[in-house]
Amino acid sequence: MGKFVVKTRKDGEFQFNLKAGNGQVILNSEGYKTKANCLNGIESVKRNAQDNDKFERKTSTNGKHYFNLKATNGQVIGTSEMYESANGMENGIESVKSNAPDATIEDLD
């Protein structure tokens, strides 16, 4: 089962990572000024992860593939790692869809 890991960044902002059952990070959040906003971001990921239309598939300037998960308002709530292939990116999206809804929250602060 997946888990969200909440931590404080060096700049004092809060961030979460969604990790798959094998411990691999499959989604990173932006920085949040408060822990409450960070936890709201996690809830937004849980709500939006089942909607394929909320995944924005992208290709970086170096040709690697990645995706953003967007909230209903269009704001990016999570970004994936870089993948060598489009197929790898699609597997990452499926991993977010399967892990996010029931993921636990581990607070490292």
Coordinates of N, CA, C and O in Angstrom, one line a residue, residues 52 55-58 65-67 80 83 85-97:
N52 N -8.6 10.3 -15.0 CA -7.5 10.3 -16.0 C -7.3 11.7 -16.7 O -6.2 12.1 -17.1
F55 N -4.6 14.2 -15.3 CA -3.2 13.9 -15.5 C -2.7 14.6 -16.8 O -3.3 14.3 -17.9
E56 N -1.8 15.5 -16.6 CA -1.3 16.2 -17.8 C 0.1 15.6 -18.2 O 1.0 15.6 -17.4
R57 N 0.1 15.0 -19.3 CA 1.3 14.3 -19.8 C 2.2 15.3 -20.5 O 1.7 16.0 -21.4
K58 N 3.5 15.2 -20.2 CA 4.4 16.2 -20.7 C 5.7 15.6 -21.2 O 6.0 14.5 -20.7
H65 N 9.9 11.9 -20.3 CA 8.5 12.1 -20.1 C 8.2 12.2 -18.6 O 8.8 11.6 -17.7
Y66 N 7.2 13.0 -18.3 CA 6.7 13.2 -16.9 C 5.2 13.6 -16.9 O 4.7 13.9 -18.0
F67 N 4.6 13.7 -15.8 CA 3.2 14.1 -15.7 C 3.0 15.0 -14.5 O 3.7 14.9 -13.5
S80 N 5.5 14.1 -11.3 CA 6.2 12.9 -11.3 C 7.7 13.0 -11.4 O 8.2 14.1 -11.7
Y83 N 10.7 10.0 -16.7 CA 10.7 8.7 -17.3 C 11.4 8.6 -18.6 O 11.2 9.6 -19.4
S85 N 10.6 6.6 -21.1 CA 9.6 6.3 -22.1 C 8.2 6.8 -21.7 O 7.9 6.9 -20.6
A86 N 7.4 7.0 -22.8 CA 6.0 7.3 -22.5 C 5.3 6.2 -21.8 O 4.4 6.4 -20.9
N87 N 5.7 4.9 -22.1 CA 5.1 3.8 -21.4 C 5.4 3.8 -19.9 O 4.6 3.5 -19.1
G88 N 6.6 4.1 -19.6 CA 7.0 4.2 -18.2 C 6.2 5.3 -17.5 O 5.8 5.1 -16.3
M89 N 6.0 6.4 -18.2 CA 5.2 7.5 -17.6 C 3.7 7.0 -17.3 O 3.1 7.2 -16.3
E90 N 3.2 6.3 -18.3 CA 1.8 5.7 -18.1 C 1.7 4.7 -17.0 O 0.8 4.7 -16.2
N91 N 2.8 4.0 -16.8 CA 2.9 3.1 -15.6 C 2.9 3.9 -14.3 O 2.3 3.5 -13.3
G92 N 3.6 5.0 -14.3 CA 3.6 5.9 -13.2 C 2.3 6.4 -12.8 O 1.9 6.5 -11.7
I93 N 1.5 6.8 -13.9 CA 0.2 7.3 -13.7 C -0.7 6.3 -13.1 O -1.5 6.5 -12.1
E94 N -0.6 5.1 -13.6 CA -1.4 3.9 -13.0 C -1.0 3.7 -11.6 O -1.9 3.3 -10.8
S95 N 0.2 3.8 -11.2 CA 0.7 3.6 -9.9 C 0.1 4.7 -8.9 O -0.4 4.4 -7.8
V96 N 0.0 5.9 -9.4 CA -0.6 7.0 -8.6 C -2.1 6.7 -8.4 O -2.7 6.7 -7.3
K97 N -2.8 6.3 -9.5 CA -4.2 5.9 -9.4 C -4.5 4.8 -8.4 O -5.5 4.8 -7.7

